[in-house]
Amino acid sequence: QLFDSWVGTVSALDYERSVAPHTRRALAHLDGLDVPRIHFGLGTDRILTQIAAFDVDAIGIDWRIPLDEASRVIGDTKPLQGNIDSALLSAPWPVLREHVDDVLRRGQRAPAHVVNLGHGVPPETDPDVLTRLVAYIHEHDAASRE
């Protein structure tokens, strides 16, 4: 996974000129390897089409753009990963559950959705919340297959 926390700080033009060539080079190092290629960046809403043009298997999406919108922008062509807002890990369970339900619903537009956080786990997060979240997502997945 190519992880770029700062990519959202540049304009689309600066991205194409100054960042994309390095991204292409980094991804090229994976040529010939049987590994999934995932590009994740924060604040990528204005450069999603540029990211989708890379040879990647999935695109990581932070919490700032809903998954259905991200998928629409890239023509519903790539699986998406992420989108759960890490800040909500400390919210009451009904608030987090409602957010997760929304993420799961919106993720159905993409060809596939790897459920994940839209960025890392805050250090103060209660591990039991993560356990409950994973169990809830697995239950949702099992129910959707029936």
Short mmCIF file of N, CA, C and O in Angstrom, two decimals, residues 1 40 61 67 80-86 103-104 113-121 133 137:
data_model
loop_
_atom_site.label_atom_id
_atom_site.label_comp_id
_atom_site.label_asym_id
_atom_site.label_seq_id
_atom_site.Cartn_x
_atom_site.Cartn_y
_atom_site.Cartn_z
N GLN A 1 0.85 -1.17 0.00
CA GLN A 1 0.00 0.00 0.00
C GLN A 1 0.89 1.23 0.00
O GLN A 1 1.75 1.38 0.86
N PHE A 40 -3.34 4.94 -1.03
CA PHE A 40 -4.13 5.65 -0.03
C PHE A 40 -3.51 7.01 0.22
O PHE A 40 -2.31 7.13 0.44
N ILE A 61 -9.72 5.53 0.59
CA ILE A 61 -10.49 6.77 0.69
C ILE A 61 -10.59 7.17 2.16
O ILE A 61 -11.01 6.36 2.99
N LEU A 67 -18.03 7.30 0.01
CA LEU A 67 -17.57 6.29 -0.94
C LEU A 67 -18.35 6.30 -2.25
O LEU A 67 -17.76 6.10 -3.32
N LEU A 80 -12.67 0.21 -3.60
CA LEU A 80 -12.29 1.25 -2.65
C LEU A 80 -12.01 0.62 -1.29
O LEU A 80 -12.55 -0.44 -0.96
N GLN A 81 -11.17 1.29 -0.52
CA GLN A 81 -10.83 0.84 0.82
C GLN A 81 -10.98 2.00 1.79
O GLN A 81 -10.61 3.12 1.47
N GLY A 82 -11.53 1.71 2.96
CA GLY A 82 -11.52 2.71 4.01
C GLY A 82 -12.84 3.39 4.26
O GLY A 82 -13.89 2.81 4.11
N ASN A 83 -12.73 4.65 4.70
CA ASN A 83 -13.78 5.63 4.82
C ASN A 83 -14.43 5.76 6.19
O ASN A 83 -15.19 6.67 6.42
N ILE A 84 -14.13 4.89 7.14
CA ILE A 84 -14.69 5.07 8.48
C ILE A 84 -13.89 6.17 9.18
O ILE A 84 -12.67 6.14 9.23
N ASP A 85 -14.60 7.14 9.72
CA ASP A 85 -13.98 8.28 10.39
C ASP A 85 -13.42 7.85 11.74
O ASP A 85 -14.17 7.52 12.67
N SER A 86 -12.10 7.88 11.87
CA SER A 86 -11.43 7.46 13.11
C SER A 86 -11.86 8.28 14.32
O SER A 86 -11.85 7.79 15.45
N VAL A 103 -21.37 4.18 5.70
CA VAL A 103 -20.18 3.83 4.91
C VAL A 103 -20.43 2.53 4.14
O VAL A 103 -20.13 2.44 2.94
N LEU A 104 -20.98 1.53 4.80
CA LEU A 104 -21.24 0.25 4.14
C LEU A 104 -22.24 0.41 2.99
O LEU A 104 -22.06 -0.16 1.90
N HIS A 113 -15.55 -3.14 -1.83
CA HIS A 113 -15.20 -2.21 -0.76
C HIS A 113 -14.50 -2.99 0.34
O HIS A 113 -15.07 -3.93 0.90
N VAL A 114 -13.27 -2.62 0.63
CA VAL A 114 -12.53 -3.16 1.76
C VAL A 114 -12.80 -2.22 2.93
O VAL A 114 -12.36 -1.07 2.92
N VAL A 115 -13.56 -2.69 3.90
CA VAL A 115 -13.92 -1.84 5.03
C VAL A 115 -12.67 -1.58 5.86
O VAL A 115 -11.93 -2.51 6.20
N ASN A 116 -12.45 -0.32 6.14
CA ASN A 116 -11.27 0.08 6.90
C ASN A 116 -11.51 1.49 7.42
O ASN A 116 -12.46 2.16 7.01
N LEU A 117 -10.61 1.94 8.26
CA LEU A 117 -10.68 3.32 8.72
C LEU A 117 -10.20 4.24 7.61
O LEU A 117 -9.42 3.84 6.75
N GLY A 118 -10.68 5.49 7.67
CA GLY A 118 -10.23 6.48 6.71
C GLY A 118 -8.86 7.03 7.07
O GLY A 118 -8.27 7.77 6.30
N HIS A 119 -8.33 6.66 8.18
CA HIS A 119 -6.96 6.97 8.62
C HIS A 119 -6.76 6.25 9.94
O HIS A 119 -7.71 5.71 10.49
N GLY A 120 -5.58 6.25 10.50
CA GLY A 120 -5.19 5.43 11.63
C GLY A 120 -6.07 5.48 12.87
O GLY A 120 -7.00 6.26 12.98
N VAL A 121 -5.73 4.61 13.80
CA VAL A 121 -6.44 4.51 15.08
C VAL A 121 -5.84 5.50 16.07
O VAL A 121 -4.64 5.43 16.36
N LEU A 133 -16.52 -3.12 16.63
CA LEU A 133 -16.66 -2.64 15.26
C LEU A 133 -16.40 -3.77 14.25
O LEU A 133 -17.18 -3.97 13.31
N ILE A 137 -19.15 -5.38 11.65
CA ILE A 137 -18.95 -5.41 10.19
C ILE A 137 -19.03 -6.85 9.67
O ILE A 137 -19.65 -7.10 8.63
#
